[in-house]
Amino acid sequence: MMTDLELKYLKLAVIEQLKFDEISKILGIDRIEVSKLWERLKEQREYLSDLRRIWKSKFENTETTDSFWEFKNWHETAEKKCFYCGITENQIAELFKTNKIETKRNRGKKLEIERLLPNEPYDNLKNLVFSCYWCNNAKTDTFSSEEFKIIGKEIGKIWEKRLTE
């Protein structure tokens, strides 16, 4: 469990991207302590930085960090499997490891954020689900989420067969 100081530090350093001097002043600690927090919280910083990058690229309203924390909560509590075919990131990793799946692109090794209704902004968290690259790419904006669930079920059967071969 993180302390209040550590949580405040992460918010200031990663989400608000303040400099050491500013963080030191706000938290009332010297730069040496800020440096220690920087080192000690490396794993958490990297995790939050990745989430922040996604949030900044997808969300329209990034003026305040409130929507970041809502997005983080969604990201951590949403079911981590493709909404359409049901594959998980662990299963995707296994298929890559055993050369039963490949992609020429940089995408595909992690689940992607999919909007059920493509014209709705990402800010509407109720409209977001996780999707594998293949379902997300094939669905495009042509199919409704319910229509694509039928196709996704068949894609899921192929992944299951490859996982058990």
Coordinates of C-alpha atoms in Angstrom, one line a residue:
M1 CA 0.0 0.0 0.0
M2 CA 1.3 3.4 -0.9
T3 CA 1.5 6.3 1.5
D4 CA -0.3 9.6 0.9
L5 CA 3.0 11.2 0.1
E6 CA 3.8 8.6 -2.6
L7 CA 0.4 9.0 -4.2
K8 CA 0.6 12.8 -4.2
Y9 CA 4.1 12.5 -5.7
L10 CA 3.0 10.2 -8.5
K11 CA 0.1 12.6 -9.3
L12 CA 2.4 15.6 -9.5
A13 CA 5.3 13.8 -11.3
V14 CA 3.5 11.6 -13.8
I15 CA 0.0 13.0 -14.3
E16 CA 0.7 16.7 -13.9
Q17 CA 4.3 16.3 -15.1
L18 CA 5.8 18.9 -12.7
K19 CA 9.5 19.4 -12.3
F20 CA 11.4 18.3 -9.2
D21 CA 11.6 21.8 -7.7
E22 CA 7.8 22.3 -8.1
I23 CA 7.1 18.9 -6.5
S24 CA 9.5 19.6 -3.7
K25 CA 7.8 22.9 -2.9
I26 CA 4.2 21.5 -3.1
L27 CA 5.1 18.4 -1.0
G28 CA 7.3 20.3 1.5
I29 CA 10.2 18.0 1.0
D30 CA 13.8 18.6 -0.3
R31 CA 15.0 17.5 -3.8
I32 CA 16.9 14.6 -2.3
E33 CA 13.6 13.1 -1.0
V34 CA 12.0 13.8 -4.4
S35 CA 14.8 11.9 -6.1
K36 CA 14.4 9.0 -3.7
L37 CA 10.7 8.8 -4.5
W38 CA 11.6 9.0 -8.3
E39 CA 13.8 5.9 -7.9
R40 CA 11.6 4.0 -5.4
L41 CA 8.4 4.4 -7.4
K42 CA 9.9 3.5 -10.8
E43 CA 7.5 0.7 -11.5
Q44 CA 4.4 2.7 -10.6
R45 CA 5.7 5.7 -12.6
E46 CA 6.1 3.6 -15.7
Y47 CA 2.7 2.1 -15.3
L48 CA 1.0 5.4 -14.8
S49 CA 3.0 7.0 -17.7
D50 CA 1.7 4.3 -20.0
L51 CA -1.9 4.9 -18.9
R52 CA -1.4 8.7 -19.2
R53 CA -0.1 8.3 -22.7
I54 CA -3.2 6.3 -23.7
W55 CA -5.5 8.8 -21.9
K56 CA -3.9 11.8 -23.6
S57 CA -4.2 10.2 -27.0
K58 CA -7.8 9.1 -26.7
F59 CA -9.6 11.6 -24.4
E60 CA -10.9 15.0 -25.6
N61 CA -11.0 16.5 -22.1
T62 CA -7.6 16.3 -20.5
E63 CA -7.7 19.8 -19.1
T64 CA -8.2 18.4 -15.6
T65 CA -6.7 15.2 -14.3
D66 CA -10.1 14.0 -12.9
S67 CA -10.9 12.1 -16.1
F68 CA -7.5 10.4 -15.9
W69 CA -8.3 8.9 -12.5
E70 CA -11.7 7.8 -13.8
F71 CA -10.0 6.2 -16.9
K72 CA -7.4 4.5 -14.6
N73 CA -10.2 3.1 -12.5
W74 CA -12.0 1.8 -15.6
H75 CA -8.8 0.4 -17.0
E76 CA -8.0 -1.5 -13.8
T77 CA -11.6 -2.9 -13.3
A78 CA -12.8 -3.6 -16.8
E79 CA -12.6 -7.2 -17.9
K80 CA -9.3 -7.9 -19.6
K81 CA -10.5 -10.0 -22.5
C82 CA -11.7 -9.2 -26.0
F83 CA -15.3 -8.2 -25.8
Y84 CA -16.0 -10.0 -29.1
C85 CA -13.9 -13.2 -29.2
G86 CA -13.0 -13.6 -25.6
I87 CA -9.2 -13.9 -25.9
T88 CA -7.1 -12.6 -23.0
E89 CA -3.7 -10.9 -23.2
N90 CA -2.2 -14.0 -21.6
Q91 CA -3.6 -16.1 -24.4
I92 CA -2.4 -13.7 -27.0
A93 CA 1.1 -13.9 -25.5
E94 CA 0.9 -17.7 -25.6
L95 CA -0.1 -17.7 -29.3
F96 CA 2.8 -15.3 -30.1
K97 CA 5.3 -17.4 -28.1
T98 CA 4.3 -20.6 -29.9
N99 CA 4.2 -18.8 -33.3
K100 CA 0.5 -19.6 -33.8
I101 CA -0.2 -15.9 -34.3
E102 CA 1.7 -13.1 -35.9
T103 CA 1.2 -9.6 -37.2
K104 CA 3.3 -7.4 -39.5
R105 CA 2.3 -4.4 -37.5
N106 CA 3.4 -3.2 -34.1
R107 CA -0.2 -3.8 -32.8
G108 CA -1.6 -7.1 -31.6
K109 CA 0.3 -8.1 -28.5
K110 CA -2.0 -6.2 -26.1
L111 CA -5.7 -5.7 -25.9
E112 CA -6.9 -2.4 -27.4
I113 CA -9.5 0.0 -26.2
E114 CA -12.6 -0.2 -28.4
R115 CA -15.6 2.1 -28.5
L116 CA -18.9 0.2 -28.8
L117 CA -20.5 3.2 -30.5
P118 CA -17.7 4.6 -32.8
N119 CA -19.1 8.1 -32.9
E120 CA -19.1 8.5 -29.1
P121 CA -16.0 10.0 -27.6
Y122 CA -13.6 7.9 -25.5
D123 CA -14.5 10.1 -22.5
N124 CA -17.7 8.1 -22.2
L125 CA -16.3 5.2 -20.2
K126 CA -19.6 3.2 -20.5
N127 CA -18.9 3.0 -24.2
L128 CA -15.4 1.4 -23.8
V129 CA -14.4 -2.2 -23.8
F130 CA -11.2 -4.1 -24.5
S131 CA -10.8 -5.7 -27.9
C132 CA -8.1 -7.7 -29.5
Y133 CA -6.3 -6.2 -32.5
W134 CA -7.9 -8.6 -34.9
C135 CA -11.5 -8.0 -33.8
N136 CA -11.0 -4.2 -33.4
N137 CA -9.4 -4.1 -36.9
A138 CA -12.1 -6.2 -38.6
K139 CA -15.1 -4.5 -36.9
T140 CA -14.1 -1.0 -38.0
D141 CA -17.1 1.4 -37.9
T142 CA -19.1 -0.9 -40.2
F143 CA -20.6 -3.3 -37.7
S144 CA -22.4 -2.6 -34.5
S145 CA -21.0 -4.2 -31.4
E146 CA -23.9 -6.7 -31.3
E147 CA -23.4 -7.6 -35.0
F148 CA -19.7 -8.1 -34.5
K149 CA -20.2 -10.4 -31.5
I150 CA -21.4 -13.0 -33.9
I151 CA -18.2 -12.8 -35.9
G152 CA -16.1 -12.5 -32.8
K153 CA -17.5 -15.8 -31.5
E154 CA -16.2 -17.5 -34.6
I155 CA -12.8 -15.8 -34.2
G156 CA -12.8 -17.0 -30.6
K157 CA -13.2 -20.6 -31.8
I158 CA -10.1 -20.3 -34.0
W159 CA -8.1 -18.9 -31.1
E160 CA -9.3 -21.8 -28.8
K161 CA -8.3 -24.3 -31.4
R162 CA -4.8 -22.8 -31.8
L163 CA -4.4 -22.7 -28.1
T164 CA -5.1 -26.4 -27.7
E165 CA -3.2 -27.7 -30.7

